[in-house]
mmCIF file of C-alpha atoms and ligand atoms in Angstrom:
data_model
loop_
_atom_site.group_PDB
_atom_site.id
_atom_site.type_symbol
_atom_site.label_atom_id
_atom_site.label_comp_id
_atom_site.label_asym_id
_atom_site.label_seq_id
_atom_site.Cartn_x
_atom_site.Cartn_y
_atom_site.Cartn_z
ATOM 1 C CA MET O 1 29.031 -34.104 1.624
ATOM 2 C CA ILE O 2 27.964 -36.279 4.531
ATOM 3 C CA PRO O 3 29.744 -39.243 6.219
ATOM 4 C CA ARG O 4 29.891 -42.213 3.840
ATOM 5 C CA TYR O 5 28.161 -44.369 6.444
ATOM 6 C CA TYR O 6 24.826 -42.683 5.606
ATOM 7 C CA ILE O 7 25.270 -43.187 1.875
ATOM 8 C CA VAL O 8 25.792 -46.909 2.482
ATOM 9 C CA ALA O 9 23.191 -47.313 5.242
ATOM 10 C CA GLU O 10 20.470 -45.417 3.343
ATOM 11 C CA SER O 11 21.212 -46.833 -0.109
ATOM 12 C CA GLU O 12 17.854 -48.648 -0.154
ATOM 13 C CA HIS O 13 15.660 -46.118 1.678
ATOM 14 C CA GLU O 14 12.910 -44.486 -0.321
ATOM 15 C CA LEU O 15 12.029 -42.408 2.761
ATOM 16 C CA GLN O 16 15.060 -41.540 4.893
ATOM 17 C CA ASN O 17 13.068 -41.058 8.084
ATOM 18 C CA PRO O 18 10.889 -43.233 10.337
ATOM 19 C CA ILE O 19 7.715 -42.471 8.394
ATOM 20 C CA SER O 20 5.453 -44.333 5.980
ATOM 21 C CA GLU O 21 4.103 -43.402 2.559
ATOM 22 C CA GLU O 22 0.594 -43.405 4.050
ATOM 23 C CA LYS O 23 1.579 -40.800 6.632
ATOM 24 C CA LEU O 24 3.259 -38.623 4.017
ATOM 25 C CA LEU O 25 0.017 -38.708 2.049
ATOM 26 C CA VAL O 26 -1.784 -37.554 5.198
ATOM 27 C CA LEU O 27 0.750 -34.722 5.300
ATOM 28 C CA GLY O 28 -0.085 -33.833 1.684
ATOM 29 C CA LYS O 29 -3.787 -33.638 2.547
ATOM 30 C CA THR O 30 -3.077 -31.565 5.641
ATOM 31 C CA LEU O 31 -1.087 -29.136 3.514
ATOM 32 C CA ALA O 32 -4.015 -29.036 1.022
ATOM 33 C CA LEU O 33 -1.641 -29.791 -1.841
ATOM 34 C CA ASP O 34 -2.975 -29.724 -5.382
ATOM 35 C CA ARG O 35 -1.754 -28.928 -8.902
ATOM 36 C CA SER O 36 -1.438 -25.249 -8.073
ATOM 37 C CA SER O 37 0.783 -25.793 -5.005
ATOM 38 C CA ARG O 38 4.482 -24.942 -4.871
ATOM 39 C CA VAL O 39 6.478 -26.804 -2.224
ATOM 40 C CA LEU O 40 10.034 -26.339 -0.957
ATOM 41 C CA ASP O 41 11.818 -29.442 0.388
ATOM 42 C CA VAL O 42 15.013 -28.626 2.285
ATOM 43 C CA ALA O 43 17.382 -31.629 2.584
ATOM 44 C CA SER O 44 15.396 -33.618 0.033
ATOM 45 C CA GLY O 45 17.662 -36.677 0.225
ATOM 46 C CA ARG O 46 16.978 -39.403 -2.339
ATOM 47 C CA GLY O 47 13.790 -37.563 -3.300
ATOM 48 C CA GLY O 48 11.237 -40.004 -1.862
ATOM 49 C CA PRO O 49 8.918 -37.496 -0.129
ATOM 50 C CA ALA O 50 9.049 -34.971 -2.994
ATOM 51 C CA LEU O 51 8.292 -37.613 -5.638
ATOM 52 C CA LEU O 52 5.469 -39.141 -3.613
ATOM 53 C CA LEU O 53 3.792 -35.765 -3.032
ATOM 54 C CA ALA O 54 4.263 -34.552 -6.617
ATOM 55 C CA GLY O 55 3.122 -37.887 -8.068
ATOM 56 C CA THR O 56 0.009 -38.000 -5.871
ATOM 57 C CA TYR O 57 -1.110 -34.388 -5.664
ATOM 58 C CA GLY O 58 0.388 -32.909 -8.845
ATOM 59 C CA CYS O 59 2.154 -30.160 -6.872
ATOM 60 C CA SER O 60 5.589 -28.890 -7.882
ATOM 61 C CA VAL O 61 8.458 -29.446 -5.448
ATOM 62 C CA ASP O 62 11.832 -27.660 -5.310
ATOM 63 C CA GLY O 63 14.305 -29.831 -3.397
ATOM 64 C CA ILE O 64 17.722 -28.831 -2.044
ATOM 65 C CA GLU O 65 20.198 -31.572 -1.143
ATOM 66 C CA ILE O 66 23.872 -31.446 -0.186
ATOM 67 C CA GLU O 67 24.902 -35.036 -0.952
ATOM 68 C CA PRO O 68 25.613 -35.651 -4.661
ATOM 69 C CA ALA O 69 24.920 -39.405 -4.415
ATOM 70 C CA PHE O 70 21.439 -38.766 -2.980
ATOM 71 C CA GLN O 71 20.643 -35.921 -5.364
ATOM 72 C CA ALA O 72 21.647 -38.115 -8.334
ATOM 73 C CA VAL O 73 19.229 -40.851 -7.213
ATOM 74 C CA ALA O 74 16.455 -38.272 -6.786
ATOM 75 C CA HIS O 75 17.017 -37.051 -10.361
ATOM 76 C CA GLU O 76 17.073 -40.587 -11.713
ATOM 77 C CA HIS O 77 13.835 -41.536 -9.929
ATOM 78 C CA ALA O 78 12.140 -38.323 -11.130
ATOM 79 C CA HIS O 79 13.045 -39.258 -14.682
ATOM 80 C CA GLU O 80 11.919 -42.912 -14.293
ATOM 81 C CA ARG O 81 8.589 -41.829 -12.791
ATOM 82 C CA GLU O 82 8.070 -39.117 -15.417
ATOM 83 C CA LEU O 83 7.923 -36.404 -12.770
ATOM 84 C CA SER O 84 10.856 -34.291 -13.964
ATOM 85 C CA GLU O 85 8.551 -31.449 -14.964
ATOM 86 C CA LEU O 86 7.164 -31.179 -11.436
ATOM 87 C CA VAL O 87 10.246 -31.687 -9.267
ATOM 88 C CA SER O 88 13.742 -30.225 -9.165
ATOM 89 C CA PHE O 89 16.619 -31.199 -6.881
ATOM 90 C CA ARG O 90 19.238 -28.502 -6.473
ATOM 91 C CA LEU O 91 22.646 -29.656 -5.245
ATOM 92 C CA GLY O 92 23.986 -27.491 -2.442
ATOM 93 C CA ASP O 93 24.231 -26.605 1.223
ATOM 94 C CA ALA O 94 20.762 -25.311 2.055
ATOM 95 C CA SER O 95 22.117 -23.164 4.893
ATOM 96 C CA GLY O 96 23.938 -21.003 2.336
ATOM 97 C CA ILE O 97 21.055 -20.683 -0.111
ATOM 98 C CA ASP O 98 18.795 -17.634 0.130
ATOM 99 C CA LEU O 99 15.187 -18.777 0.068
ATOM 100 C CA ALA O 100 12.824 -16.636 -1.982
ATOM 101 C CA PRO O 101 10.467 -14.812 0.417
ATOM 102 C CA SER O 102 6.774 -15.797 0.436
ATOM 103 C CA ALA O 103 7.293 -17.988 -2.642
ATOM 104 C CA TYR O 104 5.865 -21.319 -1.480
ATOM 105 C CA ASP O 105 2.564 -22.720 -0.295
ATOM 106 C CA ALA O 106 4.422 -25.129 1.972
ATOM 107 C CA ALA O 107 8.029 -25.639 3.066
ATOM 108 C CA LEU O 108 9.317 -28.981 4.364
ATOM 109 C CA CYS O 109 12.412 -30.003 6.257
ATOM 110 C CA LEU O 110 12.135 -33.680 7.151
ATOM 111 C CA GLY O 111 14.913 -34.875 9.432
ATOM 112 C CA ALA O 112 17.486 -32.130 8.981
ATOM 113 C CA THR O 113 17.015 -29.176 11.356
ATOM 114 C CA PHE O 114 20.789 -29.289 11.948
ATOM 115 C CA VAL O 115 21.047 -27.557 8.549
ATOM 116 C CA TYR O 116 19.984 -24.268 10.163
ATOM 117 C CA GLY O 117 21.403 -24.979 13.625
ATOM 118 C CA GLY O 118 18.227 -26.195 15.326
ATOM 119 C CA LEU O 119 14.458 -26.358 15.260
ATOM 120 C CA ALA O 120 13.677 -22.711 16.025
ATOM 121 C CA GLU O 121 16.102 -21.513 13.346
ATOM 122 C CA THR O 122 14.607 -23.972 10.842
ATOM 123 C CA VAL O 123 11.033 -22.873 11.534
ATOM 124 C CA ALA O 124 12.105 -19.234 11.168
ATOM 125 C CA ALA O 125 14.004 -19.840 7.909
ATOM 126 C CA LEU O 126 11.229 -21.872 6.320
ATOM 127 C CA ALA O 127 8.497 -19.471 7.468
ATOM 128 C CA THR O 128 10.030 -16.614 5.474
ATOM 129 C CA SER O 129 9.807 -18.684 2.281
ATOM 130 C CA VAL O 130 6.114 -19.480 2.775
ATOM 131 C CA LYS O 131 3.187 -17.285 1.720
ATOM 132 C CA PRO O 132 0.874 -15.990 4.454
ATOM 133 C CA GLY O 133 -1.691 -18.756 4.973
ATOM 134 C CA GLY O 134 0.889 -21.427 4.012
ATOM 135 C CA TYR O 135 2.518 -24.166 6.062
ATOM 136 C CA VAL O 136 5.893 -25.109 7.507
ATOM 137 C CA ALA O 137 6.304 -28.874 8.074
ATOM 138 C CA VAL O 138 9.304 -30.090 10.045
ATOM 139 C CA GLY O 139 10.140 -33.731 10.815
ATOM 140 C CA GLU O 140 11.986 -33.826 14.102
ATOM 141 C CA PRO O 141 12.854 -36.269 16.909
ATOM 142 C CA TYR O 142 11.493 -35.629 20.397
ATOM 143 C CA TRP O 143 11.986 -37.314 23.757
ATOM 144 C CA ARG O 144 9.156 -39.605 24.730
ATOM 145 C CA ARG O 145 10.162 -39.416 28.389
ATOM 146 C CA LEU O 146 12.803 -37.924 30.625
ATOM 147 C CA PRO O 147 15.289 -38.250 32.187
ATOM 148 C CA LEU O 148 17.459 -39.951 29.610
ATOM 149 C CA PRO O 149 19.835 -42.739 30.724
ATOM 150 C CA ALA O 150 23.379 -41.571 31.420
ATOM 151 C CA ASP O 151 24.835 -44.086 28.931
ATOM 152 C CA TYR O 152 22.514 -43.159 26.028
ATOM 153 C CA ASP O 153 24.764 -41.720 23.259
ATOM 154 C CA GLU O 154 22.088 -39.368 21.946
ATOM 155 C CA ARG O 155 21.362 -37.762 25.292
ATOM 156 C CA ASN O 156 23.172 -34.522 24.397
ATOM 157 C CA GLU O 157 21.175 -33.919 21.223
ATOM 158 C CA LEU O 158 19.218 -30.671 21.385
ATOM 159 C CA PHE O 159 15.804 -32.315 21.113
ATOM 160 C CA THR O 160 13.002 -31.613 23.533
ATOM 161 C CA THR O 161 9.694 -33.213 24.494
ATOM 162 C CA LEU O 162 6.591 -33.363 22.281
ATOM 163 C CA ASP O 163 5.125 -30.406 24.140
ATOM 164 C CA GLY O 164 8.451 -28.567 24.011
ATOM 165 C CA THR O 165 8.682 -29.064 20.230
ATOM 166 C CA VAL O 166 5.225 -27.569 19.685
ATOM 167 C CA THR O 167 6.182 -24.675 21.971
ATOM 168 C CA VAL O 168 9.186 -23.875 19.742
ATOM 169 C CA PHE O 169 6.856 -23.440 16.737
ATOM 170 C CA GLU O 170 4.514 -21.269 18.786
ATOM 171 C CA THR O 171 7.400 -19.137 20.000
ATOM 172 C CA GLU O 172 8.304 -18.546 16.343
ATOM 173 C CA GLY O 173 4.717 -17.349 15.785
ATOM 174 C CA LEU O 174 3.351 -20.443 14.030
ATOM 175 C CA PRO O 175 0.567 -22.396 15.713
ATOM 176 C CA VAL O 176 0.967 -26.146 15.199
ATOM 177 C CA VAL O 177 -2.105 -27.404 13.353
ATOM 178 C CA SER O 178 -1.088 -31.042 12.915
ATOM 179 C CA VAL O 179 1.293 -33.654 14.358
ATOM 180 C CA ILE O 180 1.938 -36.838 12.352
ATOM 181 C CA ALA O 181 3.934 -39.170 14.587
ATOM 182 C CA SER O 182 5.973 -42.279 13.792
ATOM 183 C CA SER O 183 4.836 -45.612 15.131
ATOM 184 C CA GLU O 184 7.121 -48.336 16.434
ATOM 185 C CA ASP O 185 6.635 -50.076 13.055
ATOM 186 C CA ASP O 186 7.786 -46.945 11.216
ATOM 187 C CA TRP O 187 10.884 -46.821 13.404
ATOM 188 C CA ASP O 188 11.676 -50.518 13.029
ATOM 189 C CA ARG O 189 11.304 -50.350 9.249
ATOM 190 C CA TYR O 190 13.583 -47.322 9.033
ATOM 191 C CA GLU O 191 16.250 -48.577 11.465
ATOM 192 C CA THR O 192 16.417 -52.194 10.360
ATOM 193 C CA LEU O 193 16.776 -51.256 6.694
ATOM 194 C CA HIS O 194 20.051 -49.606 7.748
ATOM 195 C CA TRP O 195 21.188 -52.944 9.136
ATOM 196 C CA ARG O 196 20.335 -54.807 5.949
ATOM 197 C CA SER O 197 21.976 -52.259 3.661
ATOM 198 C CA VAL O 198 25.181 -52.171 5.719
ATOM 199 C CA ALA O 199 25.347 -55.976 6.006
ATOM 200 C CA GLY O 200 24.913 -56.337 2.229
ATOM 201 C CA TRP O 201 27.507 -53.649 1.507
ATOM 202 C CA LEU O 202 30.071 -55.166 3.915
ATOM 203 C CA ALA O 203 29.634 -58.589 2.321
ATOM 204 C CA ALA O 204 30.248 -57.079 -1.114
ATOM 205 C CA ASN O 205 33.062 -54.712 -0.056
ATOM 206 C CA PRO O 206 35.108 -56.462 2.681
ATOM 207 C CA ASP O 207 38.369 -54.778 1.635
ATOM 208 C CA ASP O 208 37.046 -51.228 1.362
ATOM 209 C CA PRO O 209 39.308 -48.912 3.444
ATOM 210 C CA GLU O 210 36.225 -47.615 5.293
ATOM 211 C CA ALA O 211 34.655 -51.039 5.895
ATOM 212 C CA GLU O 212 35.683 -51.240 9.550
ATOM 213 C CA GLU O 213 34.527 -47.675 10.308
ATOM 214 C CA ILE O 214 31.151 -48.318 8.634
ATOM 215 C CA ARG O 215 30.732 -51.655 10.417
ATOM 216 C CA SER O 216 31.491 -50.193 13.844
ATOM 217 C CA ARG O 217 29.284 -47.126 13.326
ATOM 218 C CA SER O 218 26.440 -49.389 12.239
ATOM 219 C CA GLU O 219 26.890 -51.556 15.308
ATOM 220 C CA ARG O 220 26.870 -48.489 17.600
ATOM 221 C CA HIS O 221 23.662 -47.161 16.028
ATOM 222 C CA LYS O 222 22.006 -50.571 16.221
ATOM 223 C CA ARG O 223 22.811 -51.102 19.917
ATOM 224 C CA SER O 224 21.791 -47.543 20.793
ATOM 225 C CA TYR O 225 18.436 -48.031 19.042
ATOM 226 C CA LEU O 226 17.784 -51.403 20.657
ATOM 227 C CA ARG O 227 18.816 -50.367 24.166
ATOM 228 C CA PHE O 228 17.447 -46.820 24.287
ATOM 229 C CA GLY O 229 16.185 -45.202 21.084
ATOM 230 C CA ARG O 230 13.135 -47.426 20.644
ATOM 231 C CA ASP O 231 11.871 -46.435 24.100
ATOM 232 C CA TYR O 232 13.040 -42.867 24.453
ATOM 233 C CA MET O 233 13.082 -41.248 21.020
ATOM 234 C CA GLY O 234 9.945 -40.308 19.118
ATOM 235 C CA TRP O 235 9.741 -38.629 15.726
ATOM 236 C CA ALA O 236 6.961 -36.638 14.166
ATOM 237 C CA ILE O 237 6.173 -34.192 11.420
ATOM 238 C CA PHE O 238 4.952 -30.967 13.010
ATOM 239 C CA VAL O 239 2.906 -28.703 10.763
ATOM 240 C CA GLY O 240 2.925 -25.010 11.612
ATOM 241 C CA TRP O 241 0.590 -22.499 9.997
ATOM 242 C CA LYS O 242 1.762 -19.088 8.876
ATOM 243 C CA ARG O 243 -1.236 -16.926 9.663
ATOM 244 C CA PRO O 244 -2.591 -14.748 6.842
ATOM 245 C CA ILE O 245 -1.612 -11.111 7.398
HETATM 246 C C1 SAM K 1 17.512 -37.834 7.376
HETATM 247 S S1 SAM K 1 17.865 -37.440 5.695
HETATM 248 C C2 SAM K 1 16.235 -36.971 5.140
HETATM 249 C C3 SAM K 1 16.056 -36.944 3.647
HETATM 250 C C4 SAM K 1 14.635 -36.629 3.166
HETATM 251 N N1 SAM K 1 14.169 -35.384 3.747
HETATM 252 C C5 SAM K 1 13.682 -37.743 3.512
HETATM 253 O O1 SAM K 1 12.849 -37.550 4.409
HETATM 254 O O2 SAM K 1 13.729 -38.817 2.872
HETATM 255 C C6 SAM K 1 18.709 -35.872 5.890
HETATM 256 C C7 SAM K 1 19.212 -35.309 4.562
HETATM 257 O O3 SAM K 1 19.784 -34.036 4.810
HETATM 258 C C8 SAM K 1 20.827 -33.847 3.866
HETATM 259 N N2 SAM K 1 21.642 -32.702 4.304
HETATM 260 C C9 SAM K 1 22.517 -32.663 5.348
HETATM 261 N N3 SAM K 1 23.046 -31.427 5.462
HETATM 262 C C10 SAM K 1 22.483 -30.668 4.466
HETATM 263 C C11 SAM K 1 22.633 -29.311 4.064
HETATM 264 N N4 SAM K 1 23.463 -28.482 4.727
HETATM 265 N N5 SAM K 1 21.920 -28.861 3.001
HETATM 266 C C12 SAM K 1 21.083 -29.696 2.323
HETATM 267 N N6 SAM K 1 20.906 -31.003 2.664
HETATM 268 C C13 SAM K 1 21.590 -31.483 3.724
HETATM 269 C C14 SAM K 1 21.516 -35.212 3.909
HETATM 270 O O4 SAM K 1 22.403 -35.409 2.858
HETATM 271 C C15 SAM K 1 20.295 -36.127 3.881
HETATM 272 O O5 SAM K 1 19.915 -36.395 2.561
#
């Protein structure tokens, strides 16, 4: 379970990260996905990336998602798009699920390295599940420039620079072979859809006991993005290659 704010704020997101469908298709090409590929998607959310990749490349995708409301939407969309034979969305805390060793051609974790306690731990966990010659793709924020302003709420997050992020992969033994970065448009689309979803929900649910908490959290996120995030925080999908033995 995750804070209800995210369920409300991301109730209309197909992709729950600052990324476009076009860039996810570039990711699919980079990963050389085809009908024979098996993909793991840790923290699969509402299923957008998994469904896009399976629908385009014919690969199979095993998702793991902790939030029942998101996993239910992923299932529903798989059924509507007639992709249920290619995708699965397991409900559970990915950190407690043993990943089958060397089972996948590619493993993804887009926007959820906190699941394993950080980027290095995520790269290490995903790398074990990937066959030699396969790929680990992690979507992660990075700092565009330093130092960060003293009144920026996110300043204590454990992110690093673009170079520092690539170095973490390399330290885990995986050379980074591709970086697919978010543009300002990707960020604006992702962030402002939160605003619209929350505004619509508040209008429809003014007496909900959590309305005030959701309104104030939304306002905090919005101001933080406008004042600092848009300038200081980048986001990219980093693709690491597990060398053949
Ligand atoms: C930023 S969203 C990204 C969703 C999806 N990867 C995407 O790109 O559209 C992060 C997701 O991580 C899920 N999550 C958080 N903790 C988790 C955990 N311990 N195990 C599995 N999923 C988790 C959240 O519920 C949410 O769906």
